[in-house]
Amino acid sequence: MIKVTLLPSELIRKEERREIFVIACIAVAILFGLGMLRYTMKIAYYRNLQVRIGNTQQELNRYESIVRQVEALQATKAVLETKKNVISSLMAWRLIYPVFMEEILQLLPANIWFASLTTQSQAEGRMTATLNALALDNYSIADLITSLSSNLNFSNVEVGAITTGGDKNPSSSFKLDFVYQKKKQ
């Protein structure tokens, strides 16, 4: 089959150019439409992110105020715990000293005098004591050490250096360290 074209070649080329132009315009329009669609989607995504950021910021502000309240409550709790511990300690030790002094005075021989008594509280109702005293004779010191050692409430009885002095009335000064803990009966 032979094809015969009666139209001039310029018209054919013009028609082909028009078709190419239309196809190019359609392609550009499609690309433009896709670009606009992508742009619209990005704008929607960014707006969504901004809304989420705003909501998250509001939630963060709300939580920060709650965190500040919790921190204030924890600080108050710590202060109250400290006060409670001090009160508990005072309540636990309030009767220890009178009982301790009563017991040590019962064990003290008549010819020994306190120069000083230093105590230090420890855990579980224990108390370390350092006693500086004067005695008229060494037998009184021995009686005191024996009495403290035989009593169950006193332990770790250690005597320090004993010095004797005085011309008219000779007396001995000594140091005694021990631990006191009231035993439950």
Short mmCIF file of C-alpha atoms in Angstrom, two decimals:
data_model
loop_
_atom_site.label_atom_id
_atom_site.label_comp_id
_atom_site.label_asym_id
_atom_site.label_seq_id
_atom_site.Cartn_x
_atom_site.Cartn_y
_atom_site.Cartn_z
CA MET A 1 0.00 0.00 0.00
CA ILE A 2 1.21 3.34 -0.92
CA LYS A 3 0.41 6.36 1.03
CA VAL A 4 -0.10 9.56 -0.82
CA THR A 5 -0.23 12.83 1.00
CA LEU A 6 -1.83 15.71 -0.73
CA LEU A 7 -1.13 18.21 1.99
CA PRO A 8 1.96 20.29 1.77
CA SER A 9 4.80 19.21 4.05
CA GLU A 10 4.78 22.54 5.85
CA LEU A 11 1.24 21.99 7.03
CA ILE A 12 2.15 18.52 8.19
CA ARG A 13 5.14 19.84 10.10
CA LYS A 14 2.99 22.61 11.56
CA GLU A 15 0.43 20.06 12.69
CA GLU A 16 3.17 17.88 14.17
CA ARG A 17 4.61 20.89 16.01
CA ARG A 18 1.19 21.73 17.39
CA GLU A 19 0.77 18.16 18.61
CA ILE A 20 4.26 18.24 20.19
CA PHE A 21 3.42 21.59 21.78
CA VAL A 22 0.14 20.24 23.18
CA ILE A 23 1.93 17.15 24.52
CA ALA A 24 4.66 19.36 26.04
CA CYS A 25 2.01 21.63 27.63
CA ILE A 26 0.21 18.59 29.05
CA ALA A 27 3.54 17.25 30.41
CA VAL A 28 4.37 20.64 31.95
CA ALA A 29 0.85 20.88 33.41
CA ILE A 30 1.16 17.38 34.89
CA LEU A 31 4.59 18.23 36.36
CA PHE A 32 3.23 21.51 37.70
CA GLY A 33 0.22 19.70 39.19
CA LEU A 34 2.49 17.13 40.83
CA GLY A 35 4.70 19.91 42.19
CA MET A 36 1.69 21.77 43.57
CA LEU A 37 0.38 18.54 45.12
CA ARG A 38 3.75 17.88 46.78
CA TYR A 39 3.96 21.50 47.95
CA THR A 40 0.44 21.33 49.39
CA MET A 41 1.28 18.07 51.16
CA LYS A 42 4.45 19.58 52.66
CA ILE A 43 2.58 22.67 53.85
CA ALA A 44 -0.08 20.45 55.42
CA TYR A 45 2.66 18.33 57.04
CA TYR A 46 4.45 21.42 58.42
CA ARG A 47 1.19 22.87 59.75
CA ASN A 48 0.46 19.54 61.38
CA LEU A 49 3.95 19.59 62.93
CA GLN A 50 3.41 23.14 64.18
CA VAL A 51 0.12 22.13 65.79
CA ARG A 52 1.79 19.10 67.39
CA ILE A 53 4.70 21.27 68.59
CA GLY A 54 2.24 23.75 70.10
CA ASN A 55 0.32 20.96 71.84
CA THR A 56 3.54 19.36 73.06
CA GLN A 57 4.79 22.72 74.34
CA GLN A 58 1.54 23.26 76.27
CA GLU A 59 1.81 19.77 77.70
CA LEU A 60 5.46 20.39 78.60
CA ASN A 61 4.55 23.64 80.37
CA ARG A 62 1.83 21.81 82.29
CA TYR A 63 4.27 19.04 83.28
CA GLU A 64 6.96 21.55 84.25
CA SER A 65 4.60 23.17 86.73
CA ILE A 66 3.74 19.72 88.10
CA VAL A 67 7.46 18.86 88.34
CA ARG A 68 8.10 22.10 90.24
CA GLN A 69 5.29 21.23 92.64
CA VAL A 70 6.69 17.71 93.12
CA GLU A 71 10.19 19.10 93.76
CA ALA A 72 8.77 21.54 96.32
CA LEU A 73 6.89 18.69 97.98
CA GLN A 74 10.03 16.53 98.03
CA ALA A 75 12.01 19.36 99.62
CA THR A 76 9.25 19.79 102.21
CA LYS A 77 9.22 16.03 102.75
CA ALA A 78 12.99 16.00 103.30
CA VAL A 79 12.71 18.79 105.88
CA LEU A 80 9.86 16.99 107.63
CA GLU A 81 11.78 13.69 107.57
CA THR A 82 14.75 15.43 109.18
CA LYS A 83 12.51 16.92 111.86
CA LYS A 84 10.87 13.53 112.41
CA ASN A 85 14.26 11.84 112.78
CA VAL A 86 15.39 14.46 115.29
CA ILE A 87 12.18 14.04 117.29
CA SER A 88 12.49 10.24 117.14
CA SER A 89 16.09 10.45 118.30
CA LEU A 90 15.13 12.74 121.16
CA MET A 91 12.26 10.46 122.12
CA ALA A 92 14.52 7.40 122.04
CA TRP A 93 17.23 9.04 124.15
CA ARG A 94 15.10 11.07 126.55
CA LEU A 95 15.12 8.45 129.33
CA ILE A 96 18.55 6.98 128.64
CA TYR A 97 20.53 9.69 130.43
CA PRO A 98 18.55 9.67 133.71
CA VAL A 99 18.68 5.86 133.85
CA PHE A 100 22.39 5.90 132.94
CA MET A 101 23.20 8.44 135.66
CA GLU A 102 21.14 6.52 138.21
CA GLU A 103 22.96 3.27 137.42
CA ILE A 104 26.44 4.78 137.41
CA LEU A 105 25.81 6.61 140.70
CA GLN A 106 24.69 3.33 142.30
CA LEU A 107 27.97 1.72 141.21
CA LEU A 108 30.15 4.67 142.24
CA PRO A 109 32.09 4.15 145.51
CA ALA A 110 31.77 6.85 148.14
CA ASN A 111 35.31 8.19 147.85
CA ILE A 112 35.31 8.85 144.06
CA TRP A 113 34.24 12.19 142.55
CA PHE A 114 33.55 13.03 138.93
CA ALA A 115 35.77 15.64 137.34
CA SER A 116 34.00 15.32 133.98
CA LEU A 117 31.74 12.90 132.14
CA THR A 118 31.47 12.97 128.35
CA THR A 119 28.94 10.84 126.46
CA GLN A 120 28.32 10.22 122.80
CA SER A 121 25.17 8.58 121.44
CA GLN A 122 25.49 5.77 118.93
CA ALA A 123 23.08 3.56 117.03
CA GLU A 124 20.75 1.07 118.69
CA GLY A 125 20.69 2.78 122.10
CA ARG A 126 24.44 2.51 122.69
CA MET A 127 26.37 5.29 124.34
CA THR A 128 30.12 5.65 124.75
CA ALA A 129 31.26 7.46 127.88
CA THR A 130 34.54 8.92 129.05
CA LEU A 131 34.80 9.55 132.78
CA ASN A 132 37.53 11.67 134.38
CA ALA A 133 37.43 11.29 138.15
CA LEU A 134 39.32 11.72 141.41
CA ALA A 135 39.68 8.96 144.01
CA LEU A 136 41.10 8.92 147.52
CA ASP A 137 42.70 5.50 147.00
CA ASN A 138 43.38 2.87 144.36
CA TYR A 139 40.97 0.40 145.99
CA SER A 140 38.06 2.67 145.12
CA ILE A 141 39.19 2.73 141.49
CA ALA A 142 39.42 -1.06 141.48
CA ASP A 143 35.93 -1.33 143.05
CA LEU A 144 34.48 0.96 140.35
CA ILE A 145 36.12 -1.00 137.52
CA THR A 146 34.90 -4.30 139.01
CA SER A 147 31.36 -2.95 139.44
CA LEU A 148 31.22 -1.63 135.87
CA SER A 149 32.67 -4.83 134.40
CA SER A 150 30.24 -7.07 136.28
CA ASN A 151 27.17 -5.03 135.31
CA LEU A 152 25.55 -6.27 132.06
CA ASN A 153 24.68 -2.74 130.92
CA PHE A 154 28.33 -1.66 130.80
CA SER A 155 30.94 -3.11 128.43
CA ASN A 156 34.41 -2.37 127.02
CA VAL A 157 35.56 -0.89 130.34
CA GLU A 158 39.08 0.50 129.89
CA VAL A 159 41.03 2.45 132.47
CA GLY A 160 43.53 5.09 131.41
CA ALA A 161 46.60 6.37 133.24
CA ILE A 162 46.26 6.86 137.00
CA THR A 163 48.18 9.79 138.43
CA THR A 164 48.64 10.39 142.13
CA GLY A 165 49.20 13.84 143.56
CA GLY A 166 48.68 16.09 146.54
CA ASP A 167 50.77 16.36 149.71
CA LYS A 168 48.19 16.86 152.46
CA ASN A 169 45.37 14.81 150.96
CA PRO A 170 46.76 12.38 148.40
CA SER A 171 44.29 11.64 145.61
CA SER A 172 44.45 9.79 142.34
CA SER A 173 43.03 11.08 139.09
CA PHE A 174 42.12 8.63 136.36
CA LYS A 175 40.27 8.28 133.10
CA LEU A 176 37.76 5.54 132.39
CA ASP A 177 36.22 4.69 128.98
CA PHE A 178 33.22 2.38 128.63
CA VAL A 179 30.12 1.65 126.58
CA TYR A 180 26.63 1.77 128.08
CA GLN A 181 23.65 -0.03 126.61
CA LYS A 182 20.54 -0.79 128.62
CA LYS A 183 19.85 -4.51 128.30
CA LYS A 184 16.23 -5.57 128.01
CA GLN A 185 15.12 -7.81 130.83
#
